[in-house]
């Protein structure tokens, strides 16, 4: 399969730099990089983005993440492999990624649990990481970008 077009972020002047800058800012908010990677992987799974479902596990493995945990991200609720803080970040990721699925997409209990583990800057970083990867997912899926090949 071929992509429908060259990646939109590469075509619009300044877009790629802006997306990369947002990613850098998110990584500088004090969250562990592996947590950001897990959140990005979970959002990508929900959004059906094969490009990031292919690339993010590789990046996480390179940073020392265990394959067992990578395999369990989609079913994180059913395993004890994730810390309470990671579980709250994954719950927040699912809620924010599925905004249109319910009348109260980010329930108070999910938000409250996240605030038990993360301060305001960390929460801002999580929200930006979720939103940024979702934008990448939308661009990749809409243009049918191919896993392992980025244009």
Short mmCIF file of N, CA and C in Angstrom, two decimals:
data_model
loop_
_atom_site.label_atom_id
_atom_site.label_comp_id
_atom_site.label_asym_id
_atom_site.label_seq_id
_atom_site.Cartn_x
_atom_site.Cartn_y
_atom_site.Cartn_z
N UNK A 1 0.84 -1.17 0.00
CA UNK A 1 0.00 0.00 0.00
C UNK A 1 0.89 1.24 0.00
N UNK A 2 0.47 2.23 -0.73
CA UNK A 2 1.18 3.51 -0.78
C UNK A 2 0.37 4.58 -0.05
N UNK A 3 1.06 5.55 0.54
CA UNK A 3 0.33 6.64 1.17
C UNK A 3 -0.44 7.44 0.13
N UNK A 4 -1.50 8.06 0.57
CA UNK A 4 -2.30 8.89 -0.33
C UNK A 4 -1.55 10.12 -0.81
N UNK A 5 -0.67 10.59 0.04
CA UNK A 5 0.09 11.80 -0.28
C UNK A 5 1.30 11.85 0.64
N UNK A 6 2.21 12.76 0.33
CA UNK A 6 3.32 13.01 1.23
C UNK A 6 2.72 13.48 2.56
N UNK A 7 3.42 13.26 3.65
CA UNK A 7 2.89 13.61 4.96
C UNK A 7 2.56 15.10 5.02
N UNK A 8 1.35 15.46 5.48
CA UNK A 8 0.96 16.88 5.53
C UNK A 8 1.92 17.76 6.33
N UNK A 9 2.49 17.22 7.41
CA UNK A 9 3.40 18.02 8.22
C UNK A 9 4.67 18.37 7.45
N UNK A 10 5.01 17.55 6.44
CA UNK A 10 6.19 17.84 5.62
C UNK A 10 5.87 18.80 4.50
N UNK A 11 4.61 18.93 4.15
CA UNK A 11 4.21 19.78 3.03
C UNK A 11 3.95 21.23 3.44
N UNK A 12 3.44 21.44 4.62
CA UNK A 12 3.08 22.79 5.06
C UNK A 12 4.30 23.41 5.76
N UNK A 13 4.80 24.51 5.22
CA UNK A 13 5.98 25.13 5.82
C UNK A 13 5.79 25.43 7.32
N UNK A 14 6.75 24.97 8.10
CA UNK A 14 6.74 25.22 9.54
C UNK A 14 5.97 24.21 10.36
N UNK A 15 5.12 23.40 9.74
CA UNK A 15 4.28 22.46 10.49
C UNK A 15 5.12 21.38 11.19
N UNK A 16 6.05 20.81 10.47
CA UNK A 16 6.87 19.74 11.04
C UNK A 16 7.69 20.27 12.22
N UNK A 17 8.28 21.45 12.04
CA UNK A 17 9.04 22.06 13.12
C UNK A 17 8.16 22.33 14.34
N UNK A 18 6.94 22.77 14.11
CA UNK A 18 6.02 23.06 15.21
C UNK A 18 5.64 21.79 15.96
N UNK A 19 5.37 20.73 15.23
CA UNK A 19 5.02 19.45 15.88
C UNK A 19 6.21 18.90 16.66
N UNK A 20 7.39 18.98 16.08
CA UNK A 20 8.58 18.52 16.80
C UNK A 20 8.83 19.37 18.05
N UNK A 21 8.64 20.69 17.93
CA UNK A 21 8.85 21.58 19.08
C UNK A 21 7.87 21.25 20.20
N UNK A 22 6.65 20.93 19.86
CA UNK A 22 5.68 20.55 20.87
C UNK A 22 6.09 19.25 21.56
N UNK A 23 6.63 18.32 20.79
CA UNK A 23 7.13 17.07 21.37
C UNK A 23 8.29 17.31 22.32
N UNK A 24 9.19 18.20 21.95
CA UNK A 24 10.33 18.53 22.82
C UNK A 24 9.83 19.19 24.10
N UNK A 25 8.90 20.13 23.98
CA UNK A 25 8.35 20.80 25.16
C UNK A 25 7.70 19.79 26.09
N UNK A 26 6.97 18.84 25.54
CA UNK A 26 6.31 17.81 26.34
C UNK A 26 7.33 16.96 27.08
N UNK A 27 8.41 16.63 26.40
CA UNK A 27 9.46 15.81 27.04
C UNK A 27 10.18 16.57 28.15
N UNK A 28 10.07 17.88 28.16
CA UNK A 28 10.75 18.69 29.17
C UNK A 28 9.85 19.07 30.34
N UNK A 29 8.73 18.39 30.51
CA UNK A 29 7.79 18.74 31.58
C UNK A 29 8.02 17.93 32.86
N UNK A 30 9.04 17.09 32.87
CA UNK A 30 9.36 16.33 34.07
C UNK A 30 8.80 14.93 34.14
N UNK A 31 8.08 14.50 33.12
CA UNK A 31 7.55 13.13 33.09
C UNK A 31 8.63 12.17 32.60
N UNK A 32 8.62 10.94 33.10
CA UNK A 32 9.57 9.95 32.57
C UNK A 32 9.30 9.71 31.08
N UNK A 33 10.34 9.72 30.26
CA UNK A 33 10.14 9.51 28.82
C UNK A 33 9.41 8.20 28.50
N UNK A 34 9.64 7.16 29.28
CA UNK A 34 8.96 5.89 29.02
C UNK A 34 7.46 6.00 29.28
N UNK A 35 7.06 6.81 30.25
CA UNK A 35 5.63 7.03 30.49
C UNK A 35 5.01 7.73 29.29
N UNK A 36 5.68 8.76 28.79
CA UNK A 36 5.17 9.45 27.61
C UNK A 36 5.03 8.46 26.46
N UNK A 37 6.01 7.59 26.29
CA UNK A 37 5.94 6.59 25.23
C UNK A 37 4.78 5.63 25.40
N UNK A 38 4.51 5.20 26.62
CA UNK A 38 3.39 4.30 26.87
C UNK A 38 2.06 4.98 26.56
N UNK A 39 1.94 6.23 26.97
CA UNK A 39 0.73 7.02 26.70
C UNK A 39 0.54 7.17 25.19
N UNK A 40 1.62 7.50 24.50
CA UNK A 40 1.54 7.66 23.05
C UNK A 40 1.17 6.34 22.36
N UNK A 41 1.71 5.25 22.84
CA UNK A 41 1.38 3.95 22.27
C UNK A 41 -0.10 3.64 22.48
N UNK A 42 -0.61 3.88 23.68
CA UNK A 42 -2.02 3.57 23.95
C UNK A 42 -2.94 4.42 23.09
N UNK A 43 -2.67 5.70 22.98
CA UNK A 43 -3.51 6.57 22.13
C UNK A 43 -3.45 6.10 20.68
N UNK A 44 -2.27 5.70 20.23
CA UNK A 44 -2.12 5.23 18.85
C UNK A 44 -2.88 3.94 18.61
N UNK A 45 -2.92 3.07 19.60
CA UNK A 45 -3.71 1.85 19.48
C UNK A 45 -5.19 2.19 19.32
N UNK A 46 -5.67 3.09 20.15
CA UNK A 46 -7.08 3.49 20.08
C UNK A 46 -7.40 4.11 18.73
N UNK A 47 -6.49 4.94 18.23
CA UNK A 47 -6.71 5.65 16.98
C UNK A 47 -6.40 4.82 15.74
N UNK A 48 -5.87 3.61 15.93
CA UNK A 48 -5.59 2.73 14.80
C UNK A 48 -4.48 3.21 13.89
N UNK A 49 -3.48 3.87 14.46
CA UNK A 49 -2.37 4.40 13.67
C UNK A 49 -1.24 3.38 13.58
N UNK A 50 -1.14 2.69 12.45
CA UNK A 50 -0.13 1.66 12.30
C UNK A 50 1.28 2.22 12.30
N UNK A 51 1.44 3.45 11.85
CA UNK A 51 2.78 4.06 11.82
C UNK A 51 3.34 4.17 13.23
N UNK A 52 2.56 4.74 14.15
CA UNK A 52 3.07 4.93 15.51
C UNK A 52 2.97 3.65 16.34
N UNK A 53 2.03 2.75 15.99
CA UNK A 53 2.00 1.46 16.68
C UNK A 53 3.22 0.62 16.30
N UNK A 54 3.84 0.93 15.18
CA UNK A 54 5.07 0.27 14.77
C UNK A 54 6.30 0.96 15.38
N UNK A 55 6.33 2.27 15.35
CA UNK A 55 7.54 2.99 15.77
C UNK A 55 7.68 3.15 17.28
N UNK A 56 6.60 3.40 17.99
CA UNK A 56 6.72 3.66 19.43
C UNK A 56 7.19 2.46 20.24
N UNK A 57 6.73 1.25 19.97
CA UNK A 57 7.31 0.12 20.71
C UNK A 57 8.81 -0.03 20.48
N UNK A 58 9.26 0.23 19.26
CA UNK A 58 10.70 0.15 18.98
C UNK A 58 11.47 1.19 19.79
N UNK A 59 10.94 2.40 19.86
CA UNK A 59 11.59 3.45 20.66
C UNK A 59 11.58 3.09 22.14
N UNK A 60 10.47 2.55 22.60
CA UNK A 60 10.37 2.15 24.00
C UNK A 60 11.33 1.00 24.32
N UNK A 61 11.43 0.04 23.44
CA UNK A 61 12.37 -1.07 23.64
C UNK A 61 13.79 -0.55 23.72
N UNK A 62 14.13 0.39 22.85
CA UNK A 62 15.48 0.96 22.84
C UNK A 62 15.79 1.69 24.15
N UNK A 63 14.74 2.19 24.82
CA UNK A 63 14.94 2.88 26.09
C UNK A 63 14.91 1.92 27.28
N UNK A 64 14.76 0.62 27.00
CA UNK A 64 14.81 -0.38 28.06
C UNK A 64 13.46 -0.90 28.51
N UNK A 65 12.39 -0.51 27.84
CA UNK A 65 11.06 -1.00 28.23
C UNK A 65 10.95 -2.49 27.93
N UNK A 66 10.34 -3.24 28.84
CA UNK A 66 10.19 -4.68 28.69
C UNK A 66 9.12 -5.02 27.66
N UNK A 67 9.40 -6.01 26.84
CA UNK A 67 8.44 -6.46 25.82
C UNK A 67 7.11 -6.88 26.46
N UNK A 68 7.19 -7.50 27.62
CA UNK A 68 5.97 -7.94 28.32
C UNK A 68 5.03 -6.77 28.59
N UNK A 69 5.59 -5.65 29.00
CA UNK A 69 4.76 -4.46 29.26
C UNK A 69 4.22 -3.87 27.97
N UNK A 70 5.03 -3.85 26.93
CA UNK A 70 4.56 -3.34 25.64
C UNK A 70 3.40 -4.18 25.13
N UNK A 71 3.51 -5.48 25.28
CA UNK A 71 2.44 -6.37 24.83
C UNK A 71 1.16 -6.18 25.63
N UNK A 72 1.28 -5.66 26.84
CA UNK A 72 0.12 -5.53 27.74
C UNK A 72 -0.51 -4.14 27.74
N UNK A 73 0.01 -3.20 26.99
CA UNK A 73 -0.51 -1.83 27.05
C UNK A 73 -2.00 -1.78 26.74
N UNK A 74 -2.44 -2.47 25.71
CA UNK A 74 -3.86 -2.42 25.34
C UNK A 74 -4.76 -3.00 26.44
N UNK A 75 -4.23 -3.93 27.22
CA UNK A 75 -5.01 -4.55 28.29
C UNK A 75 -4.50 -4.18 29.68
N UNK A 76 -4.02 -2.96 29.83
CA UNK A 76 -3.37 -2.53 31.07
C UNK A 76 -4.24 -2.71 32.31
N UNK A 77 -5.55 -2.65 32.18
CA UNK A 77 -6.43 -2.80 33.34
C UNK A 77 -6.38 -4.21 33.93
N UNK A 78 -6.04 -5.18 33.08
CA UNK A 78 -6.09 -6.60 33.48
C UNK A 78 -4.76 -7.16 33.92
N UNK A 79 -3.77 -6.31 34.13
CA UNK A 79 -2.45 -6.79 34.51
C UNK A 79 -1.88 -5.95 35.64
N UNK A 80 -0.99 -6.52 36.39
CA UNK A 80 -0.31 -5.80 37.45
C UNK A 80 1.03 -5.24 37.01
N UNK A 81 1.27 -5.17 35.72
CA UNK A 81 2.57 -4.74 35.20
C UNK A 81 2.80 -3.23 35.26
N UNK A 82 1.75 -2.47 35.54
CA UNK A 82 1.87 -1.02 35.51
C UNK A 82 1.66 -0.43 36.90
N UNK A 83 2.43 0.59 37.22
CA UNK A 83 2.31 1.25 38.52
C UNK A 83 0.99 2.00 38.61
N UNK A 84 0.56 2.36 39.82
CA UNK A 84 -0.65 3.19 39.94
C UNK A 84 -0.55 4.50 39.15
N UNK A 85 0.61 5.11 39.14
CA UNK A 85 0.78 6.36 38.38
C UNK A 85 0.63 6.10 36.88
N UNK A 86 1.23 5.03 36.38
CA UNK A 86 1.10 4.68 34.96
C UNK A 86 -0.34 4.35 34.62
N UNK A 87 -1.01 3.65 35.51
CA UNK A 87 -2.41 3.29 35.28
C UNK A 87 -3.29 4.54 35.19
N UNK A 88 -3.01 5.51 36.04
CA UNK A 88 -3.81 6.74 35.98
C UNK A 88 -3.53 7.49 34.68
N UNK A 89 -2.29 7.49 34.22
CA UNK A 89 -1.95 8.15 32.95
C UNK A 89 -2.61 7.43 31.77
N UNK A 90 -2.64 6.10 31.81
CA UNK A 90 -3.28 5.34 30.75
C UNK A 90 -4.79 5.55 30.75
N UNK A 91 -5.39 5.63 31.92
CA UNK A 91 -6.83 5.92 32.01
C UNK A 91 -7.14 7.30 31.45
N UNK A 92 -6.31 8.28 31.80
CA UNK A 92 -6.49 9.64 31.28
C UNK A 92 -6.32 9.63 29.76
N UNK A 93 -5.36 8.89 29.27
CA UNK A 93 -5.13 8.79 27.83
C UNK A 93 -6.37 8.25 27.12
N UNK A 94 -6.93 7.19 27.65
CA UNK A 94 -8.12 6.62 27.01
C UNK A 94 -9.28 7.60 27.02
N UNK A 95 -9.48 8.28 28.14
CA UNK A 95 -10.58 9.23 28.25
C UNK A 95 -10.41 10.39 27.26
N UNK A 96 -9.23 10.97 27.23
CA UNK A 96 -8.99 12.13 26.37
C UNK A 96 -9.01 11.73 24.90
N UNK A 97 -8.57 10.53 24.59
CA UNK A 97 -8.55 10.07 23.20
C UNK A 97 -9.95 9.74 22.70
N UNK A 98 -10.86 9.39 23.59
CA UNK A 98 -12.22 9.00 23.20
C UNK A 98 -13.24 10.06 23.60
N UNK A 99 -12.96 11.30 23.37
CA UNK A 99 -13.82 12.40 23.82
C UNK A 99 -15.27 12.28 23.35
N UNK A 100 -15.49 11.81 22.16
CA UNK A 100 -16.84 11.76 21.61
C UNK A 100 -17.64 10.53 22.04
N UNK A 101 -17.03 9.63 22.78
CA UNK A 101 -17.69 8.37 23.09
C UNK A 101 -18.70 8.43 24.24
N UNK A 102 -18.62 9.44 25.11
CA UNK A 102 -19.53 9.53 26.24
C UNK A 102 -19.87 10.99 26.52
N UNK A 103 -20.92 11.19 27.32
CA UNK A 103 -21.32 12.54 27.69
C UNK A 103 -20.32 13.20 28.63
N UNK A 104 -19.64 12.40 29.44
CA UNK A 104 -18.65 12.91 30.38
C UNK A 104 -17.31 12.22 30.06
N UNK A 105 -16.63 12.68 29.02
CA UNK A 105 -15.47 11.94 28.53
C UNK A 105 -14.29 11.84 29.50
N UNK A 106 -14.10 12.83 30.33
CA UNK A 106 -13.02 12.77 31.33
C UNK A 106 -13.68 12.90 32.70
N UNK A 107 -14.17 11.79 33.25
CA UNK A 107 -14.89 11.83 34.52
C UNK A 107 -14.00 12.32 35.66
N UNK A 108 -14.66 12.88 36.67
CA UNK A 108 -13.93 13.42 37.83
C UNK A 108 -13.03 12.36 38.48
N UNK A 109 -13.47 11.11 38.52
CA UNK A 109 -12.65 10.09 39.19
C UNK A 109 -11.34 9.83 38.43
N UNK A 110 -11.37 9.88 37.10
CA UNK A 110 -10.14 9.71 36.32
C UNK A 110 -9.22 10.91 36.54
N UNK A 111 -9.81 12.11 36.51
CA UNK A 111 -9.02 13.33 36.73
C UNK A 111 -8.43 13.34 38.15
N UNK A 112 -9.24 13.01 39.13
CA UNK A 112 -8.77 13.02 40.52
C UNK A 112 -7.63 12.03 40.72
N UNK A 113 -7.75 10.86 40.13
CA UNK A 113 -6.67 9.87 40.26
C UNK A 113 -5.39 10.38 39.62
N UNK A 114 -5.50 11.02 38.48
CA UNK A 114 -4.31 11.58 37.83
C UNK A 114 -3.67 12.66 38.70
N UNK A 115 -4.49 13.48 39.35
CA UNK A 115 -3.93 14.54 40.20
C UNK A 115 -3.26 13.99 41.46
N UNK A 116 -3.57 12.76 41.83
CA UNK A 116 -2.88 12.13 42.97
C UNK A 116 -1.44 11.77 42.61
N UNK A 117 -1.16 11.62 41.34
CA UNK A 117 0.16 11.17 40.90
C UNK A 117 0.98 12.24 40.19
N UNK A 118 0.31 13.25 39.66
CA UNK A 118 1.00 14.23 38.83
C UNK A 118 0.62 15.65 39.24
N UNK A 119 1.63 16.54 39.24
CA UNK A 119 1.35 17.94 39.53
C UNK A 119 0.81 18.62 38.26
N UNK A 120 0.53 19.91 38.34
CA UNK A 120 -0.09 20.64 37.23
C UNK A 120 0.78 20.60 35.96
N UNK A 121 2.08 20.78 36.12
CA UNK A 121 2.97 20.77 34.95
C UNK A 121 3.00 19.37 34.33
N UNK A 122 3.06 18.34 35.16
CA UNK A 122 3.03 16.96 34.65
C UNK A 122 1.71 16.66 33.94
N UNK A 123 0.60 17.10 34.53
CA UNK A 123 -0.70 16.90 33.89
C UNK A 123 -0.77 17.62 32.55
N UNK A 124 -0.24 18.83 32.53
CA UNK A 124 -0.20 19.58 31.27
C UNK A 124 0.62 18.81 30.23
N UNK A 125 1.75 18.25 30.67
CA UNK A 125 2.58 17.46 29.77
C UNK A 125 1.86 16.22 29.26
N UNK A 126 1.15 15.54 30.15
CA UNK A 126 0.36 14.37 29.72
C UNK A 126 -0.68 14.76 28.68
N UNK A 127 -1.41 15.82 28.96
CA UNK A 127 -2.45 16.25 28.02
C UNK A 127 -1.85 16.65 26.68
N UNK A 128 -0.72 17.34 26.71
CA UNK A 128 -0.06 17.71 25.46
C UNK A 128 0.48 16.49 24.72
N UNK A 129 1.01 15.51 25.45
CA UNK A 129 1.50 14.29 24.81
C UNK A 129 0.36 13.53 24.15
N UNK A 130 -0.76 13.44 24.84
CA UNK A 130 -1.94 12.75 24.28
C UNK A 130 -2.45 13.48 23.05
N UNK A 131 -2.56 14.79 23.16
CA UNK A 131 -3.08 15.60 22.04
C UNK A 131 -2.14 15.59 20.85
N UNK A 132 -0.85 15.67 21.11
CA UNK A 132 0.12 15.69 20.01
C UNK A 132 0.15 14.36 19.27
N UNK A 133 0.16 13.26 20.01
CA UNK A 133 0.19 11.96 19.32
C UNK A 133 -1.12 11.74 18.57
N UNK A 134 -2.21 12.23 19.11
CA UNK A 134 -3.50 12.10 18.42
C UNK A 134 -3.47 12.87 17.10
N UNK A 135 -2.85 14.04 17.09
CA UNK A 135 -2.71 14.80 15.84
C UNK A 135 -1.87 14.01 14.84
N UNK A 136 -0.73 13.48 15.28
CA UNK A 136 0.08 12.64 14.40
C UNK A 136 -0.75 11.45 13.88
N UNK A 137 -1.50 10.80 14.78
CA UNK A 137 -2.34 9.67 14.38
C UNK A 137 -3.35 10.08 13.31
N UNK A 138 -4.01 11.20 13.52
CA UNK A 138 -5.01 11.66 12.56
C UNK A 138 -4.39 11.91 11.19
N UNK A 139 -3.23 12.56 11.17
CA UNK A 139 -2.56 12.83 9.90
C UNK A 139 -2.12 11.54 9.23
N UNK A 140 -1.55 10.62 10.01
CA UNK A 140 -1.08 9.35 9.45
C UNK A 140 -2.22 8.50 8.92
N UNK A 141 -3.30 8.40 9.68
CA UNK A 141 -4.43 7.56 9.28
C UNK A 141 -5.14 8.16 8.07
N UNK A 142 -5.40 9.46 8.08
CA UNK A 142 -6.12 10.10 6.98
C UNK A 142 -5.38 9.97 5.65
N UNK A 143 -4.06 10.02 5.70
CA UNK A 143 -3.27 9.96 4.47
C UNK A 143 -2.69 8.57 4.19
N UNK A 144 -3.08 7.61 5.06
CA UNK A 144 -2.64 6.22 4.92
C UNK A 144 -1.12 6.09 4.83
N UNK A 145 -0.46 6.74 5.77
CA UNK A 145 0.99 6.61 5.84
C UNK A 145 1.33 5.16 6.15
N UNK A 146 2.46 4.71 5.68
CA UNK A 146 2.87 3.31 5.77
C UNK A 146 3.85 3.13 6.93
N UNK A 147 3.60 2.11 7.73
CA UNK A 147 4.50 1.81 8.84
C UNK A 147 5.90 1.50 8.31
N UNK A 148 6.90 2.02 9.01
CA UNK A 148 8.28 1.75 8.64
C UNK A 148 8.82 2.65 7.55
N UNK A 149 7.94 3.43 6.92
CA UNK A 149 8.35 4.35 5.85
C UNK A 149 7.65 5.68 6.09
N UNK A 150 8.44 6.73 6.30
CA UNK A 150 7.82 8.04 6.54
C UNK A 150 8.23 9.00 5.46
N UNK A 151 7.21 9.62 4.85
CA UNK A 151 7.49 10.62 3.80
C UNK A 151 7.04 11.98 4.27
#
